PDB file of C-alpha atoms and ligand atoms in Angstrom:
ATOM      1  CA  MET A  10      82.093 -16.527  28.723  1.00  0.00           C
ATOM      2  CA  ARG A  11      81.002 -19.763  27.152  1.00  0.00           C
ATOM      3  CA  LEU A  12      77.345 -20.759  27.128  1.00  0.00           C
ATOM      4  CA  LEU A  13      75.242 -23.747  26.132  1.00  0.00           C
ATOM      5  CA  VAL A  14      71.758 -23.433  24.650  1.00  0.00           C
ATOM      6  CA  VAL A  15      69.600 -26.568  24.777  1.00  0.00           C
ATOM      7  CA  GLU A  16      66.358 -25.940  22.857  1.00  0.00           C
ATOM      8  CA  ASP A  17      64.635 -28.238  20.373  1.00  0.00           C
ATOM      9  CA  ASP A  18      62.638 -25.541  18.559  1.00  0.00           C
ATOM     10  CA  PRO A  19      65.023 -24.620  15.702  1.00  0.00           C
ATOM     11  CA  ASP A  20      63.765 -21.032  15.364  1.00  0.00           C
ATOM     12  CA  LEU A  21      63.975 -20.356  19.062  1.00  0.00           C
ATOM     13  CA  ASN A  22      67.376 -21.998  19.283  1.00  0.00           C
ATOM     14  CA  ARG A  23      68.647 -19.803  16.459  1.00  0.00           C
ATOM     15  CA  GLN A  24      67.153 -16.627  17.970  1.00  0.00           C
ATOM     16  CA  LEU A  25      68.751 -17.315  21.326  1.00  0.00           C
ATOM     17  CA  THR A  26      72.095 -18.269  19.844  1.00  0.00           C
ATOM     18  CA  THR A  27      72.152 -15.168  17.631  1.00  0.00           C
ATOM     19  CA  ALA A  28      71.229 -12.830  20.484  1.00  0.00           C
ATOM     20  CA  LEU A  29      73.814 -14.359  22.800  1.00  0.00           C
ATOM     21  CA  THR A  30      76.529 -14.312  20.165  1.00  0.00           C
ATOM     22  CA  ASP A  31      75.718 -10.669  19.412  1.00  0.00           C
ATOM     23  CA  ALA A  32      76.012  -9.976  23.139  1.00  0.00           C
ATOM     24  CA  GLY A  33      79.573 -11.290  23.040  1.00  0.00           C
ATOM     25  CA  TYR A  34      79.181 -14.817  24.402  1.00  0.00           C
ATOM     26  CA  VAL A  35      80.619 -17.955  22.905  1.00  0.00           C
ATOM     27  CA  VAL A  36      77.659 -20.282  22.330  1.00  0.00           C
ATOM     28  CA  ASP A  37      77.348 -24.029  21.819  1.00  0.00           C
ATOM     29  CA  ARG A  38      73.944 -25.410  20.906  1.00  0.00           C
ATOM     30  CA  ALA A  39      72.042 -28.647  21.307  1.00  0.00           C
ATOM     31  CA  PHE A  40      68.611 -29.628  19.968  1.00  0.00           C
ATOM     32  CA  ASP A  41      67.685 -32.542  22.204  1.00  0.00           C
ATOM     33  CA  GLY A  42      68.167 -33.618  25.803  1.00  0.00           C
ATOM     34  CA  GLU A  43      70.763 -36.306  25.193  1.00  0.00           C
ATOM     35  CA  GLU A  44      73.040 -34.064  23.153  1.00  0.00           C
ATOM     36  CA  GLY A  45      72.609 -31.216  25.638  1.00  0.00           C
ATOM     37  CA  HIS A  46      73.235 -33.502  28.568  1.00  0.00           C
ATOM     38  CA  HIS A  47      76.442 -34.825  27.039  1.00  0.00           C
ATOM     39  CA  LEU A  48      77.781 -31.334  26.285  1.00  0.00           C
ATOM     40  CA  GLY A  49      76.929 -29.975  29.730  1.00  0.00           C
ATOM     41  CA  ASP A  50      78.511 -33.011  31.344  1.00  0.00           C
ATOM     42  CA  THR A  51      81.794 -32.751  29.486  1.00  0.00           C
ATOM     43  CA  GLU A  52      82.391 -29.094  28.553  1.00  0.00           C
ATOM     44  CA  PRO A  53      83.128 -26.204  30.937  1.00  0.00           C
ATOM     45  CA  TYR A  54      80.224 -23.766  30.490  1.00  0.00           C
ATOM     46  CA  ASP A  55      79.814 -20.555  32.442  1.00  0.00           C
ATOM     47  CA  ALA A  56      76.031 -20.906  32.172  1.00  0.00           C
ATOM     48  CA  VAL A  57      73.369 -22.978  30.406  1.00  0.00           C
ATOM     49  CA  ILE A  58      69.975 -22.101  28.947  1.00  0.00           C
ATOM     50  CA  LEU A  59      67.926 -25.266  29.194  1.00  0.00           C
ATOM     51  CA  ASP A  60      64.468 -25.927  27.784  1.00  0.00           C
ATOM     52  CA  ILE A  61      62.313 -28.190  29.963  1.00  0.00           C
ATOM     53  CA  GLY A  62      60.347 -29.860  27.145  1.00  0.00           C
ATOM     54  CA  LEU A  63      62.984 -31.684  25.099  1.00  0.00           C
ATOM     55  CA  PRO A  64      63.017 -34.857  22.961  1.00  0.00           C
ATOM     56  CA  LYS A  65      65.069 -37.926  23.968  1.00  0.00           C
ATOM     57  CA  MET A  66      65.664 -36.692  27.551  1.00  0.00           C
ATOM     58  CA  ASP A  67      63.581 -34.002  29.277  1.00  0.00           C
ATOM     59  CA  GLY A  68      65.204 -30.910  30.740  1.00  0.00           C
ATOM     60  CA  ILE A  69      64.482 -31.853  34.360  1.00  0.00           C
ATOM     61  CA  SER A  70      66.264 -35.206  33.964  1.00  0.00           C
ATOM     62  CA  VAL A  71      69.171 -33.516  32.203  1.00  0.00           C
ATOM     63  CA  LEU A  72      69.552 -31.027  35.038  1.00  0.00           C
ATOM     64  CA  GLU A  73      69.188 -33.638  37.783  1.00  0.00           C
ATOM     65  CA  SER A  74      71.888 -35.714  36.178  1.00  0.00           C
ATOM     66  CA  TRP A  75      74.268 -32.766  35.850  1.00  0.00           C
ATOM     67  CA  ARG A  76      73.843 -31.847  39.494  1.00  0.00           C
ATOM     68  CA  ARG A  77      74.301 -35.480  40.553  1.00  0.00           C
ATOM     69  CA  ASN A  78      77.558 -35.481  38.618  1.00  0.00           C
ATOM     70  CA  GLY A  79      78.706 -32.339  40.409  1.00  0.00           C
ATOM     71  CA  ARG A  80      78.195 -29.966  37.470  1.00  0.00           C
ATOM     72  CA  SER A  81      77.470 -26.677  39.206  1.00  0.00           C
ATOM     73  CA  MET A  82      77.248 -24.124  36.383  1.00  0.00           C
ATOM     74  CA  PRO A  83      74.306 -21.695  36.599  1.00  0.00           C
ATOM     75  CA  VAL A  84      71.244 -22.961  34.709  1.00  0.00           C
ATOM     76  CA  LEU A  85      68.458 -20.763  33.372  1.00  0.00           C
ATOM     77  CA  MET A  86      65.481 -22.924  32.436  1.00  0.00           C
ATOM     78  CA  LEU A  87      62.892 -22.174  29.787  1.00  0.00           C
ATOM     79  CA  THR A  88      59.406 -23.221  30.874  1.00  0.00           C
ATOM     80  CA  ALA A  89      56.044 -23.299  29.148  1.00  0.00           C
ATOM     81  CA  ARG A  90      53.745 -20.520  30.261  1.00  0.00           C
ATOM     82  CA  ASP A  91      51.376 -21.496  33.092  1.00  0.00           C
ATOM     83  CA  ARG A  92      53.200 -24.704  33.858  1.00  0.00           C
ATOM     84  CA  TRP A  93      53.969 -23.863  37.457  1.00  0.00           C
ATOM     85  CA  SER A  94      54.817 -27.498  38.158  1.00  0.00           C
ATOM     86  CA  ASP A  95      57.681 -27.234  35.639  1.00  0.00           C
ATOM     87  CA  LYS A  96      59.129 -24.366  37.632  1.00  0.00           C
ATOM     88  CA  VAL A  97      58.869 -26.190  40.947  1.00  0.00           C
ATOM     89  CA  GLN A  98      60.429 -29.322  39.497  1.00  0.00           C
ATOM     90  CA  GLY A  99      63.101 -27.277  37.779  1.00  0.00           C
ATOM     91  CA  PHE A 100      64.165 -25.462  40.930  1.00  0.00           C
ATOM     92  CA  ASP A 101      64.118 -28.712  42.880  1.00  0.00           C
ATOM     93  CA  ALA A 102      66.333 -30.241  40.198  1.00  0.00           C
ATOM     94  CA  GLY A 103      68.883 -27.446  40.660  1.00  0.00           C
ATOM     95  CA  ALA A 104      67.881 -24.626  38.301  1.00  0.00           C
ATOM     96  CA  ASP A 105      69.034 -21.122  39.263  1.00  0.00           C
ATOM     97  CA  ASP A 106      66.365 -19.137  37.476  1.00  0.00           C
ATOM     98  CA  TYR A 107      63.677 -19.481  34.799  1.00  0.00           C
ATOM     99  CA  VAL A 108      62.032 -17.579  31.987  1.00  0.00           C
ATOM    100  CA  ALA A 109      58.537 -18.523  30.824  1.00  0.00           C
ATOM    101  CA  LYS A 110      57.766 -18.792  27.116  1.00  0.00           C
ATOM    102  CA  PRO A 111      57.093 -16.685  25.182  1.00  0.00           C
ATOM    103  CA  PHE A 112      59.817 -14.385  26.443  1.00  0.00           C
ATOM    104  CA  HIS A 113      61.628 -11.257  25.416  1.00  0.00           C
ATOM    105  CA  LEU A 114      65.240 -11.925  24.504  1.00  0.00           C
ATOM    106  CA  GLU A 115      66.206  -8.906  26.607  1.00  0.00           C
ATOM    107  CA  GLU A 116      64.855 -10.623  29.688  1.00  0.00           C
ATOM    108  CA  VAL A 117      66.824 -13.778  28.979  1.00  0.00           C
ATOM    109  CA  LEU A 118      69.983 -11.706  28.532  1.00  0.00           C
ATOM    110  CA  ALA A 119      69.385  -9.748  31.743  1.00  0.00           C
ATOM    111  CA  ARG A 120      68.710 -12.878  33.792  1.00  0.00           C
ATOM    112  CA  LEU A 121      71.784 -14.500  32.356  1.00  0.00           C
ATOM    113  CA  ARG A 122      73.962 -11.534  33.260  1.00  0.00           C
ATOM    114  CA  ALA A 123      72.642 -11.693  36.819  1.00  0.00           C
ATOM    115  CA  LEU A 124      73.412 -15.420  37.027  1.00  0.00           C
ATOM    116  CA  LEU A 125      76.932 -14.926  35.716  1.00  0.00           C
ATOM    117  CA  ARG A 126      77.565 -12.072  38.146  1.00  0.00           C
ATOM    118  CA  ARG A 127      76.417 -14.138  41.063  1.00  0.00           C
ATOM    119  CA  ALA A 128      78.534 -17.051  39.917  1.00  0.00           C
ATOM    120  CA  VAL A 129      81.640 -14.842  39.877  1.00  0.00           C
ATOM    121  CA  GLY A 130      80.762 -13.378  43.272  1.00  0.00           C
ATOM    122  CA  HIS A 131      80.432 -16.900  44.559  1.00  0.00           C
ATOM    123  CA  ALA A 132      83.775 -17.889  43.115  1.00  0.00           C
ATOM    124  CA  LYS A 133      85.386 -14.938  44.816  1.00  0.00           C
ATOM    125  CA  SER A 134      84.015 -15.652  48.261  1.00  0.00           C
ATOM    126  CA  GLU A 135      87.362 -17.166  49.341  1.00  0.00           C
ATOM    127  CA  PHE A 136      90.345 -14.884  49.794  1.00  0.00           C
ATOM    128  CA  GLU A 137      93.939 -15.823  50.275  1.00  0.00           C
ATOM    129  CA  CYS A 138      97.147 -14.127  51.346  1.00  0.00           C
ATOM    130  CA  GLY A 139     100.141 -16.340  52.035  1.00  0.00           C
ATOM    131  CA  PRO A 140      98.999 -19.080  54.429  1.00  0.00           C
ATOM    132  CA  VAL A 141      95.910 -17.091  55.481  1.00  0.00           C
ATOM    133  CA  ARG A 142      92.522 -17.943  53.997  1.00  0.00           C
ATOM    134  CA  LEU A 143      89.284 -16.117  54.592  1.00  0.00           C
ATOM    135  CA  ASP A 144      85.921 -17.465  53.432  1.00  0.00           C
ATOM    136  CA  SER A 145      83.501 -14.551  53.222  1.00  0.00           C
ATOM    137  CA  ARG A 146      80.466 -16.814  52.997  1.00  0.00           C
ATOM    138  CA  THR A 147      81.149 -18.799  56.152  1.00  0.00           C
ATOM    139  CA  GLY A 148      83.223 -16.189  57.988  1.00  0.00           C
ATOM    140  CA  ARG A 149      85.957 -18.771  58.528  1.00  0.00           C
ATOM    141  CA  VAL A 150      89.587 -17.736  58.783  1.00  0.00           C
ATOM    142  CA  THR A 151      92.416 -20.256  58.706  1.00  0.00           C
ATOM    143  CA  VAL A 152      96.208 -20.120  58.796  1.00  0.00           C
ATOM    144  CA  SER A 153      97.826 -23.073  57.036  1.00  0.00           C
ATOM    145  CA  GLY A 154      94.477 -24.845  57.386  1.00  0.00           C
ATOM    146  CA  ASN A 155      94.123 -24.219  61.130  1.00  0.00           C
ATOM    147  CA  PRO A 156      91.052 -22.205  62.158  1.00  0.00           C
ATOM    148  CA  VAL A 157      91.633 -18.863  63.873  1.00  0.00           C
ATOM    149  CA  LYS A 158      88.999 -17.165  66.008  1.00  0.00           C
ATOM    150  CA  LEU A 159      88.613 -13.453  65.404  1.00  0.00           C
ATOM    151  CA  THR A 160      86.147 -11.052  66.974  1.00  0.00           C
ATOM    152  CA  SER A 161      83.651  -9.499  64.572  1.00  0.00           C
ATOM    153  CA  HIS A 162      85.630  -6.233  64.461  1.00  0.00           C
ATOM    154  CA  GLU A 163      88.856  -8.041  63.743  1.00  0.00           C
ATOM    155  CA  TYR A 164      87.181 -10.185  61.115  1.00  0.00           C
ATOM    156  CA  ARG A 165      85.671  -7.180  59.325  1.00  0.00           C
ATOM    157  CA  LEU A 166      88.992  -5.420  59.255  1.00  0.00           C
ATOM    158  CA  LEU A 167      90.827  -8.447  57.865  1.00  0.00           C
ATOM    159  CA  ALA A 168      88.016  -9.104  55.354  1.00  0.00           C
ATOM    160  CA  TYR A 169      88.175  -5.515  54.134  1.00  0.00           C
ATOM    161  CA  LEU A 170      91.927  -5.716  53.627  1.00  0.00           C
ATOM    162  CA  MET A 171      91.497  -9.062  51.846  1.00  0.00           C
ATOM    163  CA  HIS A 172      88.901  -7.549  49.500  1.00  0.00           C
ATOM    164  CA  HIS A 173      91.320  -4.751  48.686  1.00  0.00           C
ATOM    165  CA  ASN A 174      94.477  -6.823  48.538  1.00  0.00           C
ATOM    166  CA  GLY A 175      97.135  -5.188  46.397  1.00  0.00           C
ATOM    167  CA  ARG A 176      96.760  -1.600  47.521  1.00  0.00           C
ATOM    168  CA  VAL A 177      97.324   0.550  50.577  1.00  0.00           C
ATOM    169  CA  VAL A 178      94.185   1.091  52.659  1.00  0.00           C
ATOM    170  CA  SER A 179      94.215   4.171  54.851  1.00  0.00           C
ATOM    171  CA  ARG A 180      93.054   4.241  58.445  1.00  0.00           C
ATOM    172  CA  THR A 181      90.347   6.725  57.485  1.00  0.00           C
ATOM    173  CA  GLU A 182      89.019   4.349  54.826  1.00  0.00           C
ATOM    174  CA  LEU A 183      88.923   1.479  57.291  1.00  0.00           C
ATOM    175  CA  VAL A 184      87.055   3.563  59.808  1.00  0.00           C
ATOM    176  CA  GLU A 185      84.566   4.733  57.160  1.00  0.00           C
ATOM    177  CA  HIS A 186      83.880   1.265  55.799  1.00  0.00           C
ATOM    178  CA  LEU A 187      83.914  -0.758  58.976  1.00  0.00           C
ATOM    179  CA  TYR A 188      82.325   1.283  61.698  1.00  0.00           C
ATOM    180  CA  ASP A 189      79.252   3.354  62.256  1.00  0.00           C
ATOM    181  CA  GLN A 190      79.443   7.107  62.661  1.00  0.00           C
ATOM    182  CA  ASP A 191      79.663   6.951  66.443  1.00  0.00           C
ATOM    183  CA  PHE A 192      83.101   5.434  66.212  1.00  0.00           C
ATOM    184  CA  ASP A 193      85.845   7.628  67.609  1.00  0.00           C
ATOM    185  CA  ARG A 194      87.839   8.426  64.485  1.00  0.00           C
ATOM    186  CA  ASP A 195      90.774   9.857  66.351  1.00  0.00           C
ATOM    187  CA  SER A 196      91.340   6.829  68.474  1.00  0.00           C
ATOM    188  CA  ASN A 197      94.060   4.306  67.754  1.00  0.00           C
ATOM    189  CA  THR A 198      91.556   1.436  67.862  1.00  0.00           C
ATOM    190  CA  ILE A 199      92.407   0.350  64.332  1.00  0.00           C
ATOM    191  CA  GLU A 200      96.031  -0.029  65.331  1.00  0.00           C
ATOM    192  CA  VAL A 201      94.989  -2.050  68.336  1.00  0.00           C
ATOM    193  CA  PHE A 202      92.850  -4.336  66.144  1.00  0.00           C
ATOM    194  CA  VAL A 203      95.643  -4.758  63.632  1.00  0.00           C
ATOM    195  CA  GLY A 204      97.984  -5.707  66.465  1.00  0.00           C
ATOM    196  CA  ARG A 205      95.528  -8.315  67.742  1.00  0.00           C
ATOM    197  CA  ILE A 206      94.972  -9.777  64.285  1.00  0.00           C
ATOM    198  CA  ARG A 207      98.731 -10.091  63.734  1.00  0.00           C
ATOM    199  CA  LYS A 208      99.075 -11.880  67.048  1.00  0.00           C
ATOM    200  CA  LYS A 209      96.182 -14.260  66.390  1.00  0.00           C
ATOM    201  CA  LEU A 210      97.273 -15.134  62.879  1.00  0.00           C
ATOM    202  CA  GLY A 211     100.849 -15.668  63.990  1.00  0.00           C
ATOM    203  CA  VAL A 212     102.063 -14.510  60.590  1.00  0.00           C
ATOM    204  CA  ASP A 213     102.587 -10.937  59.550  1.00  0.00           C
ATOM    205  CA  ILE A 214     100.534 -10.387  56.432  1.00  0.00           C
ATOM    206  CA  ILE A 215      99.420  -6.855  57.412  1.00  0.00           C
ATOM    207  CA  GLN A 216     102.178  -4.390  56.594  1.00  0.00           C
ATOM    208  CA  THR A 217     102.115  -0.891  58.039  1.00  0.00           C
ATOM    209  CA  VAL A 218     102.844   1.689  55.368  1.00  0.00           C
ATOM    210  CA  ARG A 219     104.021   4.629  57.411  1.00  0.00           C
ATOM    211  CA  GLY A 220     101.862   7.704  57.066  1.00  0.00           C
ATOM    212  CA  LEU A 221      99.517   5.969  54.572  1.00  0.00           C
ATOM    213  CA  GLY A 222      97.857   2.971  56.131  1.00  0.00           C
ATOM    214  CA  TYR A 223      97.970  -0.783  55.763  1.00  0.00           C
ATOM    215  CA  MET A 224      98.576  -3.241  52.999  1.00  0.00           C
ATOM    216  CA  LEU A 225      98.455  -7.009  52.784  1.00  0.00           C
ATOM    217  CA  ALA A 226     101.577  -8.869  51.787  1.00  0.00           C
ATOM    218  CA  ALA A 227     102.411 -12.547  51.923  1.00  0.00           C
ATOM    219  CA  PRO A 228     105.358 -13.149  54.248  1.00  0.00           C
ATOM    220  CA  GLY A 229     108.676 -13.855  52.588  1.00  0.00           C
TER     221      GLY A 229
HETATM  222 CA1  LIG B 317      60.780 -27.596  23.722  1.00  0.00          CA
END
């Protein structure tokens, strides 16, 4: 994980950089807005810690420019205590979170971890198997780019298999994870749903593993 720290206070910059490096991150540093802006605009960072009060170019302008240029990395802003307007402006400019000065390094590290986690979760919201794509944020399923309409039960089943692509998922597991306790566990409903999904997708990505359950596999 590669991070950028943009902070003009040399002591604070060093403290942050040291703590982040100790925590196992790769850290680049900048001491003014222009330098920070240039780095964030050209280098692929997993997250940025950005001070709002910076020489040459203020943090809000830096952030606005990044977002305008399509730079979408998570940004944790550092704000002066009691400057609520900084926070409002910062969020409006595209910040993901903030820490007010003076702060505990532990809090910065914890907030950063949360941002990075969310960023990975976000990146994983689309699943793919062969020509089938499932977007877990929008609930959209497509085959070779063409949208397919699934019922909510069918969608949940396919989404579960997509999340666990690469292993066999038993019928019991599907029932436990997809349905409430009133569901008739002895019924063959799962098989019926699988049959419908296969038909709707028009491609067979759900393989039946006899006696064990189901597994996704790209056709061919
Ligand atoms: Ca500052």
